[in-house]
Amino acid sequence: MEMTGEWRCHWRAHRELERELEALSIHGFHSLTLASHNVKSSRRRVKLVVLCASMYPGLWSVGVQLHAAVTGSYLPGHHSVLLVNCPNEQAAKDIGRVIMERKMAASINILSKTSTMYYWKGEVQDATEILMLVKTKTSRIQKIMEYVRSVHPYENPELLSFLVEEGSVAYMKWMDEAIPDD
């Protein structure tokens, strides 16, 4: 079974929650009342509540923002960078403009004239392409890829998503503000 970016994030949050629960020797306790348990640090308590809340898709974005505000750190996997190749700059700008107008991404870099080598129909191809770096929330990746596939001039466009593991907390906060909640 293929795990989507959003579910990968929830799986990571679940694994982190399990580690926290093990550290606190609280086994089998899986509810949001976890915060009422006598935990030494209020910071750790908030982290646990955020991790519990993040298990539910509707609360994920709120949990990430709360985590960042309280701990001053970034919860890995909430944001992604999507690579998209285009045959020319105009195609990249047209695709990028719609993504931005629909508020599916916080920022897009368009890198001109990248040299590309690839196999296509059994032959090595050598081409010049434009590479787009789409910076967005992980939960938006599928919508962006669906849109790109529907308008892209290539039969099989390059669509590769990478989870952001670390980054500037201030930049991630700006990304959250630029992209409306799901």
Short mmCIF file of N, CA and C in Angstrom, two decimals, residues 7-168:
data_model
loop_
_atom_site.label_atom_id
_atom_site.label_comp_id
_atom_site.label_asym_id
_atom_site.label_seq_id
_atom_site.Cartn_x
_atom_site.Cartn_y
_atom_site.Cartn_z
N TRP A 7 -0.44 10.92 5.11
CA TRP A 7 -0.44 9.76 6.00
C TRP A 7 0.96 9.45 6.49
N ARG A 8 1.99 9.75 5.67
CA ARG A 8 3.36 9.57 6.13
C ARG A 8 3.61 10.48 7.33
N CYS A 9 3.08 11.71 7.28
CA CYS A 9 3.22 12.65 8.40
C CYS A 9 2.53 12.10 9.64
N HIS A 10 1.32 11.58 9.47
CA HIS A 10 0.58 11.05 10.60
C HIS A 10 1.28 9.82 11.18
N TRP A 11 1.85 9.01 10.31
CA TRP A 11 2.59 7.84 10.77
C TRP A 11 3.79 8.28 11.59
N ARG A 12 4.52 9.29 11.12
CA ARG A 12 5.67 9.80 11.87
C ARG A 12 5.23 10.34 13.23
N ALA A 13 4.12 11.09 13.24
CA ALA A 13 3.62 11.63 14.50
C ALA A 13 3.25 10.48 15.44
N HIS A 14 2.64 9.44 14.90
CA HIS A 14 2.28 8.28 15.70
C HIS A 14 3.52 7.62 16.30
N ARG A 15 4.56 7.47 15.50
CA ARG A 15 5.81 6.86 15.99
C ARG A 15 6.42 7.74 17.10
N GLU A 16 6.41 9.06 16.89
CA GLU A 16 6.97 9.96 17.91
C GLU A 16 6.15 9.90 19.19
N LEU A 17 4.83 9.81 19.06
CA LEU A 17 3.96 9.68 20.22
C LEU A 17 4.27 8.40 20.98
N GLU A 18 4.45 7.31 20.27
CA GLU A 18 4.79 6.05 20.93
C GLU A 18 6.10 6.17 21.72
N ARG A 19 7.10 6.84 21.13
CA ARG A 19 8.38 7.03 21.83
C ARG A 19 8.18 7.86 23.10
N GLU A 20 7.37 8.93 22.99
CA GLU A 20 7.09 9.77 24.16
C GLU A 20 6.36 8.98 25.24
N LEU A 21 5.38 8.19 24.83
CA LEU A 21 4.64 7.39 25.80
C LEU A 21 5.54 6.38 26.48
N GLU A 22 6.44 5.77 25.71
CA GLU A 22 7.39 4.82 26.30
C GLU A 22 8.27 5.51 27.33
N ALA A 23 8.73 6.71 26.99
CA ALA A 23 9.59 7.46 27.91
C ALA A 23 8.86 7.79 29.20
N LEU A 24 7.56 7.97 29.11
CA LEU A 24 6.77 8.30 30.30
C LEU A 24 6.16 7.06 30.96
N SER A 25 6.41 5.89 30.40
CA SER A 25 5.85 4.63 30.89
C SER A 25 4.33 4.67 30.96
N ILE A 26 3.72 5.27 29.96
CA ILE A 26 2.26 5.32 29.87
C ILE A 26 1.87 4.45 28.68
N HIS A 27 1.52 3.22 28.91
CA HIS A 27 1.20 2.31 27.82
C HIS A 27 -0.31 2.16 27.71
N GLY A 28 -0.80 2.13 26.48
CA GLY A 28 -2.22 1.92 26.23
C GLY A 28 -3.09 3.12 26.52
N PHE A 29 -2.53 4.30 26.70
CA PHE A 29 -3.30 5.49 27.01
C PHE A 29 -3.35 6.35 25.75
N HIS A 30 -4.44 6.30 25.00
CA HIS A 30 -4.51 6.94 23.69
C HIS A 30 -5.67 7.92 23.58
N SER A 31 -5.68 8.95 24.36
CA SER A 31 -6.74 9.96 24.20
C SER A 31 -6.16 11.34 24.44
N LEU A 32 -6.95 12.33 24.09
CA LEU A 32 -6.49 13.70 24.25
C LEU A 32 -6.44 14.13 25.72
N THR A 33 -6.94 13.29 26.64
CA THR A 33 -6.85 13.60 28.06
C THR A 33 -5.45 13.34 28.59
N LEU A 34 -4.55 12.95 27.68
CA LEU A 34 -3.17 12.69 28.06
C LEU A 34 -2.56 13.89 28.77
N ALA A 35 -2.97 15.09 28.39
CA ALA A 35 -2.40 16.29 28.99
C ALA A 35 -2.71 16.39 30.48
N SER A 36 -3.79 15.75 30.93
CA SER A 36 -4.14 15.83 32.34
C SER A 36 -3.28 14.91 33.20
N HIS A 37 -2.55 14.00 32.58
CA HIS A 37 -1.66 13.11 33.32
C HIS A 37 -0.53 13.93 33.95
N ASN A 38 -0.07 13.53 35.08
CA ASN A 38 0.96 14.27 35.78
C ASN A 38 2.30 14.13 35.05
N VAL A 39 2.60 15.06 34.21
CA VAL A 39 3.85 15.07 33.44
C VAL A 39 4.70 16.20 33.99
N LYS A 40 5.99 15.94 34.16
CA LYS A 40 6.87 16.91 34.79
C LYS A 40 6.91 18.25 34.07
N SER A 41 7.01 18.23 32.77
CA SER A 41 7.23 19.47 32.02
C SER A 41 5.98 19.86 31.24
N SER A 42 5.58 21.12 31.36
CA SER A 42 4.41 21.58 30.59
C SER A 42 4.74 21.56 29.10
N ARG A 43 5.98 21.77 28.76
CA ARG A 43 6.39 21.73 27.36
C ARG A 43 6.21 20.33 26.81
N ARG A 44 6.58 19.33 27.58
CA ARG A 44 6.41 17.94 27.15
C ARG A 44 4.92 17.60 27.07
N ARG A 45 4.14 18.12 27.99
CA ARG A 45 2.70 17.88 28.00
C ARG A 45 2.08 18.44 26.72
N VAL A 46 2.45 19.67 26.36
CA VAL A 46 1.91 20.27 25.14
C VAL A 46 2.36 19.47 23.93
N LYS A 47 3.60 19.01 23.94
CA LYS A 47 4.10 18.22 22.82
C LYS A 47 3.28 16.94 22.66
N LEU A 48 2.95 16.31 23.76
CA LEU A 48 2.16 15.09 23.70
C LEU A 48 0.75 15.36 23.21
N VAL A 49 0.14 16.45 23.67
CA VAL A 49 -1.20 16.80 23.20
C VAL A 49 -1.16 17.08 21.70
N VAL A 50 -0.13 17.81 21.26
CA VAL A 50 0.01 18.10 19.84
C VAL A 50 0.17 16.81 19.05
N LEU A 51 0.98 15.90 19.54
CA LEU A 51 1.17 14.64 18.84
C LEU A 51 -0.12 13.84 18.79
N CYS A 52 -0.87 13.83 19.88
CA CYS A 52 -2.17 13.13 19.87
C CYS A 52 -3.11 13.78 18.87
N ALA A 53 -3.20 15.10 18.93
CA ALA A 53 -4.10 15.82 18.02
C ALA A 53 -3.70 15.61 16.57
N SER A 54 -2.41 15.51 16.31
CA SER A 54 -1.94 15.38 14.94
C SER A 54 -2.31 14.05 14.31
N MET A 55 -2.78 13.12 15.13
CA MET A 55 -3.20 11.83 14.59
C MET A 55 -4.51 11.97 13.81
N TYR A 56 -5.21 13.07 14.00
CA TYR A 56 -6.47 13.31 13.32
C TYR A 56 -6.25 14.35 12.23
N PRO A 57 -6.53 14.00 10.94
CA PRO A 57 -6.22 14.90 9.82
C PRO A 57 -6.74 16.32 9.99
N GLY A 58 -7.93 16.50 10.52
CA GLY A 58 -8.49 17.83 10.68
C GLY A 58 -7.74 18.69 11.67
N LEU A 59 -7.02 18.06 12.59
CA LEU A 59 -6.29 18.80 13.63
C LEU A 59 -4.80 18.93 13.33
N TRP A 60 -4.34 18.31 12.26
CA TRP A 60 -2.90 18.25 11.96
C TRP A 60 -2.28 19.64 11.87
N SER A 61 -2.85 20.53 11.07
CA SER A 61 -2.28 21.86 10.87
C SER A 61 -2.24 22.66 12.17
N VAL A 62 -3.31 22.59 12.94
CA VAL A 62 -3.36 23.28 14.23
C VAL A 62 -2.29 22.72 15.16
N GLY A 63 -2.14 21.41 15.18
CA GLY A 63 -1.14 20.77 16.02
C GLY A 63 0.27 21.20 15.67
N VAL A 64 0.56 21.29 14.38
CA VAL A 64 1.90 21.70 13.93
C VAL A 64 2.18 23.14 14.36
N GLN A 65 1.20 24.02 14.19
CA GLN A 65 1.40 25.42 14.58
C GLN A 65 1.56 25.55 16.09
N LEU A 66 0.79 24.80 16.86
CA LEU A 66 0.91 24.82 18.31
C LEU A 66 2.28 24.30 18.74
N HIS A 67 2.72 23.21 18.11
CA HIS A 67 4.03 22.64 18.42
C HIS A 67 5.13 23.67 18.18
N ALA A 68 5.09 24.35 17.03
CA ALA A 68 6.11 25.35 16.70
C ALA A 68 6.08 26.52 17.68
N ALA A 69 4.88 26.96 18.05
CA ALA A 69 4.76 28.10 18.96
C ALA A 69 5.29 27.78 20.35
N VAL A 70 5.02 26.58 20.84
CA VAL A 70 5.41 26.22 22.20
C VAL A 70 6.87 25.80 22.28
N THR A 71 7.30 24.97 21.35
CA THR A 71 8.66 24.42 21.45
C THR A 71 9.69 25.23 20.68
N GLY A 72 9.24 26.08 19.74
CA GLY A 72 10.18 26.84 18.93
C GLY A 72 10.89 25.96 17.91
N SER A 73 10.36 24.76 17.68
CA SER A 73 10.99 23.86 16.71
C SER A 73 9.97 23.44 15.66
N TYR A 74 10.47 22.76 14.65
CA TYR A 74 9.66 22.36 13.51
C TYR A 74 9.33 20.89 13.59
N LEU A 75 8.08 20.54 13.29
CA LEU A 75 7.67 19.14 13.26
C LEU A 75 7.93 18.60 11.86
N PRO A 76 8.89 17.69 11.69
CA PRO A 76 9.27 17.21 10.36
C PRO A 76 8.10 16.62 9.58
N GLY A 77 8.11 16.87 8.27
CA GLY A 77 7.14 16.26 7.38
C GLY A 77 5.90 17.08 7.09
N HIS A 78 5.72 18.22 7.73
CA HIS A 78 4.53 19.04 7.50
C HIS A 78 4.60 19.76 6.16
N HIS A 79 5.81 20.04 5.70
CA HIS A 79 6.01 20.72 4.43
C HIS A 79 6.78 19.82 3.46
N SER A 80 6.60 20.10 2.18
CA SER A 80 7.30 19.34 1.14
C SER A 80 7.76 20.27 0.04
N VAL A 81 8.72 19.77 -0.74
CA VAL A 81 9.16 20.44 -1.95
C VAL A 81 8.86 19.48 -3.09
N LEU A 82 8.15 19.97 -4.10
CA LEU A 82 7.80 19.16 -5.26
C LEU A 82 8.62 19.63 -6.45
N LEU A 83 9.32 18.69 -7.10
CA LEU A 83 10.05 19.00 -8.32
C LEU A 83 9.15 18.72 -9.51
N VAL A 84 9.09 19.69 -10.43
CA VAL A 84 8.29 19.54 -11.64
C VAL A 84 9.16 20.02 -12.81
N ASN A 85 9.30 19.17 -13.84
CA ASN A 85 10.04 19.60 -15.02
C ASN A 85 9.07 20.12 -16.07
N CYS A 86 9.52 21.07 -16.87
CA CYS A 86 8.70 21.65 -17.93
C CYS A 86 9.56 21.80 -19.18
N PRO A 87 8.94 21.76 -20.37
CA PRO A 87 9.72 21.86 -21.60
C PRO A 87 10.26 23.27 -21.87
N ASN A 88 9.57 24.29 -21.32
CA ASN A 88 10.01 25.67 -21.56
C ASN A 88 9.55 26.57 -20.41
N GLU A 89 10.08 27.79 -20.40
CA GLU A 89 9.79 28.71 -19.31
C GLU A 89 8.32 29.12 -19.28
N GLN A 90 7.71 29.29 -20.45
CA GLN A 90 6.31 29.70 -20.48
C GLN A 90 5.39 28.65 -19.85
N ALA A 91 5.64 27.38 -20.15
CA ALA A 91 4.84 26.31 -19.55
C ALA A 91 5.00 26.32 -18.03
N ALA A 92 6.23 26.51 -17.55
CA ALA A 92 6.49 26.54 -16.11
C ALA A 92 5.76 27.73 -15.46
N LYS A 93 5.83 28.88 -16.10
CA LYS A 93 5.16 30.07 -15.55
C LYS A 93 3.65 29.90 -15.55
N ASP A 94 3.11 29.32 -16.60
CA ASP A 94 1.65 29.12 -16.67
C ASP A 94 1.19 28.16 -15.58
N ILE A 95 1.89 27.05 -15.43
CA ILE A 95 1.54 26.07 -14.39
C ILE A 95 1.73 26.67 -13.00
N GLY A 96 2.86 27.34 -12.81
CA GLY A 96 3.17 27.95 -11.52
C GLY A 96 2.18 29.03 -11.12
N ARG A 97 1.76 29.85 -12.06
CA ARG A 97 0.82 30.93 -11.76
C ARG A 97 -0.50 30.37 -11.23
N VAL A 98 -1.01 29.32 -11.86
CA VAL A 98 -2.29 28.74 -11.41
C VAL A 98 -2.13 28.13 -10.02
N ILE A 99 -1.02 27.44 -9.78
CA ILE A 99 -0.77 26.86 -8.45
C ILE A 99 -0.78 27.97 -7.39
N MET A 100 -0.12 29.08 -7.69
CA MET A 100 -0.06 30.20 -6.74
C MET A 100 -1.43 30.86 -6.59
N GLU A 101 -2.15 31.08 -7.69
CA GLU A 101 -3.47 31.72 -7.62
C GLU A 101 -4.46 30.88 -6.81
N ARG A 102 -4.31 29.57 -6.89
CA ARG A 102 -5.19 28.67 -6.13
C ARG A 102 -4.69 28.46 -4.70
N LYS A 103 -3.62 29.16 -4.34
CA LYS A 103 -3.03 29.10 -3.00
C LYS A 103 -2.69 27.67 -2.57
N MET A 104 -2.14 26.90 -3.52
CA MET A 104 -1.73 25.54 -3.22
C MET A 104 -0.27 25.48 -2.78
N ALA A 105 0.47 26.57 -2.95
CA ALA A 105 1.88 26.61 -2.58
C ALA A 105 2.21 27.98 -2.01
N ALA A 106 3.27 28.03 -1.21
CA ALA A 106 3.73 29.29 -0.64
C ALA A 106 4.70 29.99 -1.58
N SER A 107 5.45 29.20 -2.34
CA SER A 107 6.49 29.77 -3.21
C SER A 107 6.86 28.76 -4.29
N ILE A 108 7.24 29.29 -5.44
CA ILE A 108 7.72 28.45 -6.53
C ILE A 108 8.96 29.09 -7.12
N ASN A 109 10.03 28.32 -7.21
CA ASN A 109 11.23 28.76 -7.92
C ASN A 109 11.21 28.13 -9.31
N ILE A 110 11.52 28.92 -10.32
CA ILE A 110 11.62 28.41 -11.68
C ILE A 110 13.08 28.56 -12.10
N LEU A 111 13.74 27.41 -12.24
CA LEU A 111 15.17 27.39 -12.59
C LEU A 111 15.31 27.17 -14.09
N SER A 112 15.91 28.12 -14.74
CA SER A 112 15.95 28.06 -16.20
C SER A 112 17.07 27.17 -16.73
N LYS A 113 16.76 26.55 -17.82
CA LYS A 113 17.71 25.79 -18.64
C LYS A 113 18.55 24.78 -17.87
N THR A 114 17.91 23.78 -17.34
CA THR A 114 18.66 22.68 -16.74
C THR A 114 18.90 21.64 -17.83
N SER A 115 20.07 21.08 -17.82
CA SER A 115 20.41 20.04 -18.78
C SER A 115 19.94 18.70 -18.25
N THR A 116 19.19 17.96 -19.06
CA THR A 116 18.56 16.73 -18.61
C THR A 116 18.91 15.57 -19.53
N MET A 117 19.22 14.43 -18.91
CA MET A 117 19.40 13.19 -19.66
C MET A 117 18.47 12.16 -19.06
N TYR A 118 17.77 11.41 -19.92
CA TYR A 118 16.81 10.44 -19.42
C TYR A 118 16.53 9.40 -20.51
N TYR A 119 15.99 8.27 -20.08
CA TYR A 119 15.55 7.24 -21.02
C TYR A 119 14.11 7.51 -21.39
N TRP A 120 13.80 7.43 -22.68
CA TRP A 120 12.43 7.53 -23.14
C TRP A 120 12.25 6.59 -24.32
N LYS A 121 11.37 5.62 -24.12
CA LYS A 121 11.07 4.61 -25.14
C LYS A 121 12.34 3.90 -25.61
N GLY A 122 13.17 3.53 -24.63
CA GLY A 122 14.37 2.75 -24.90
C GLY A 122 15.57 3.53 -25.41
N GLU A 123 15.45 4.81 -25.55
CA GLU A 123 16.54 5.64 -26.07
C GLU A 123 16.98 6.67 -25.02
N VAL A 124 18.28 6.97 -24.99
CA VAL A 124 18.79 8.03 -24.12
C VAL A 124 18.47 9.36 -24.79
N GLN A 125 17.80 10.21 -24.05
CA GLN A 125 17.45 11.54 -24.56
C GLN A 125 18.31 12.58 -23.85
N ASP A 126 18.61 13.64 -24.54
CA ASP A 126 19.38 14.77 -24.00
C ASP A 126 18.58 16.02 -24.31
N ALA A 127 18.18 16.76 -23.28
CA ALA A 127 17.30 17.91 -23.50
C ALA A 127 17.62 19.03 -22.52
N THR A 128 17.08 20.18 -22.82
CA THR A 128 17.12 21.32 -21.92
C THR A 128 15.70 21.51 -21.40
N GLU A 129 15.56 21.58 -20.10
CA GLU A 129 14.24 21.74 -19.49
C GLU A 129 14.29 22.85 -18.45
N ILE A 130 13.13 23.18 -17.97
CA ILE A 130 12.97 24.14 -16.89
C ILE A 130 12.54 23.33 -15.67
N LEU A 131 13.15 23.59 -14.51
CA LEU A 131 12.81 22.87 -13.29
C LEU A 131 12.10 23.82 -12.33
N MET A 132 10.96 23.35 -11.82
CA MET A 132 10.20 24.12 -10.83
C MET A 132 10.38 23.47 -9.46
N LEU A 133 10.60 24.29 -8.44
CA LEU A 133 10.62 23.84 -7.05
C LEU A 133 9.39 24.44 -6.39
N VAL A 134 8.42 23.59 -6.10
CA VAL A 134 7.16 24.05 -5.52
C VAL A 134 7.21 23.76 -4.02
N LYS A 135 7.16 24.82 -3.20
CA LYS A 135 7.24 24.67 -1.75
C LYS A 135 5.84 24.81 -1.17
N THR A 136 5.40 23.75 -0.48
CA THR A 136 4.02 23.68 -0.06
C THR A 136 3.86 22.83 1.20
N LYS A 137 2.62 22.72 1.67
CA LYS A 137 2.29 21.80 2.74
C LYS A 137 2.21 20.39 2.14
N THR A 138 2.63 19.41 2.88
CA THR A 138 2.59 18.02 2.40
C THR A 138 1.17 17.62 2.04
N SER A 139 0.20 18.12 2.76
CA SER A 139 -1.20 17.76 2.49
C SER A 139 -1.69 18.27 1.14
N ARG A 140 -0.97 19.20 0.51
CA ARG A 140 -1.37 19.76 -0.78
C ARG A 140 -0.72 19.07 -1.98
N ILE A 141 0.24 18.21 -1.73
CA ILE A 141 1.01 17.59 -2.81
C ILE A 141 0.12 16.87 -3.82
N GLN A 142 -0.80 16.05 -3.36
CA GLN A 142 -1.65 15.28 -4.29
C GLN A 142 -2.48 16.20 -5.18
N LYS A 143 -3.05 17.27 -4.62
CA LYS A 143 -3.84 18.21 -5.41
C LYS A 143 -2.98 18.88 -6.48
N ILE A 144 -1.79 19.27 -6.10
CA ILE A 144 -0.88 19.92 -7.05
C ILE A 144 -0.51 18.95 -8.17
N MET A 145 -0.17 17.72 -7.80
CA MET A 145 0.22 16.74 -8.82
C MET A 145 -0.95 16.45 -9.76
N GLU A 146 -2.16 16.35 -9.24
CA GLU A 146 -3.34 16.13 -10.11
C GLU A 146 -3.49 17.28 -11.10
N TYR A 147 -3.35 18.51 -10.60
CA TYR A 147 -3.47 19.66 -11.49
C TYR A 147 -2.37 19.63 -12.56
N VAL A 148 -1.13 19.43 -12.14
CA VAL A 148 -0.01 19.44 -13.09
C VAL A 148 -0.22 18.36 -14.17
N ARG A 149 -0.61 17.15 -13.76
CA ARG A 149 -0.85 16.07 -14.75
C ARG A 149 -1.94 16.47 -15.76
N SER A 150 -2.93 17.22 -15.30
CA SER A 150 -4.05 17.57 -16.18
C SER A 150 -3.69 18.62 -17.23
N VAL A 151 -2.66 19.42 -17.00
CA VAL A 151 -2.32 20.50 -17.95
C VAL A 151 -0.92 20.39 -18.55
N HIS A 152 -0.10 19.51 -18.02
CA HIS A 152 1.30 19.45 -18.45
C HIS A 152 1.42 18.93 -19.89
N PRO A 153 2.30 19.54 -20.68
CA PRO A 153 2.45 19.09 -22.07
C PRO A 153 3.13 17.72 -22.22
N TYR A 154 3.85 17.26 -21.19
CA TYR A 154 4.50 15.96 -21.28
C TYR A 154 3.52 14.84 -20.97
N GLU A 155 3.72 13.72 -21.62
CA GLU A 155 2.91 12.53 -21.36
C GLU A 155 3.14 12.02 -19.94
N ASN A 156 4.39 12.13 -19.48
CA ASN A 156 4.76 11.63 -18.16
C ASN A 156 5.68 12.66 -17.48
N PRO A 157 5.11 13.74 -16.92
CA PRO A 157 5.95 14.78 -16.31
C PRO A 157 6.65 14.29 -15.04
N GLU A 158 7.80 14.84 -14.80
CA GLU A 158 8.53 14.54 -13.56
C GLU A 158 7.79 15.22 -12.41
N LEU A 159 7.34 14.44 -11.46
CA LEU A 159 6.68 14.94 -10.26
C LEU A 159 7.27 14.17 -9.09
N LEU A 160 8.21 14.79 -8.39
CA LEU A 160 8.89 14.14 -7.26
C LEU A 160 8.75 15.01 -6.03
N SER A 161 8.23 14.42 -4.96
CA SER A 161 7.99 15.15 -3.72
C SER A 161 9.00 14.72 -2.66
N PHE A 162 9.51 15.70 -1.93
CA PHE A 162 10.46 15.46 -0.85
C PHE A 162 9.95 16.13 0.42
N LEU A 163 9.88 15.36 1.51
CA LEU A 163 9.47 15.93 2.79
C LEU A 163 10.57 16.83 3.33
N VAL A 164 10.18 17.94 3.93
CA VAL A 164 11.13 18.85 4.57
C VAL A 164 11.33 18.34 5.99
N GLU A 165 12.54 17.92 6.30
CA GLU A 165 12.85 17.39 7.63
C GLU A 165 13.23 18.49 8.61
N GLU A 166 13.92 19.50 8.11
CA GLU A 166 14.34 20.62 8.96
C GLU A 166 14.31 21.89 8.14
N GLY A 167 14.24 23.01 8.82
CA GLY A 167 14.25 24.29 8.14
C GLY A 167 14.05 25.42 9.13
N SER A 168 14.07 26.62 8.62
CA SER A 168 13.86 27.80 9.44
C SER A 168 12.42 27.81 9.95
#
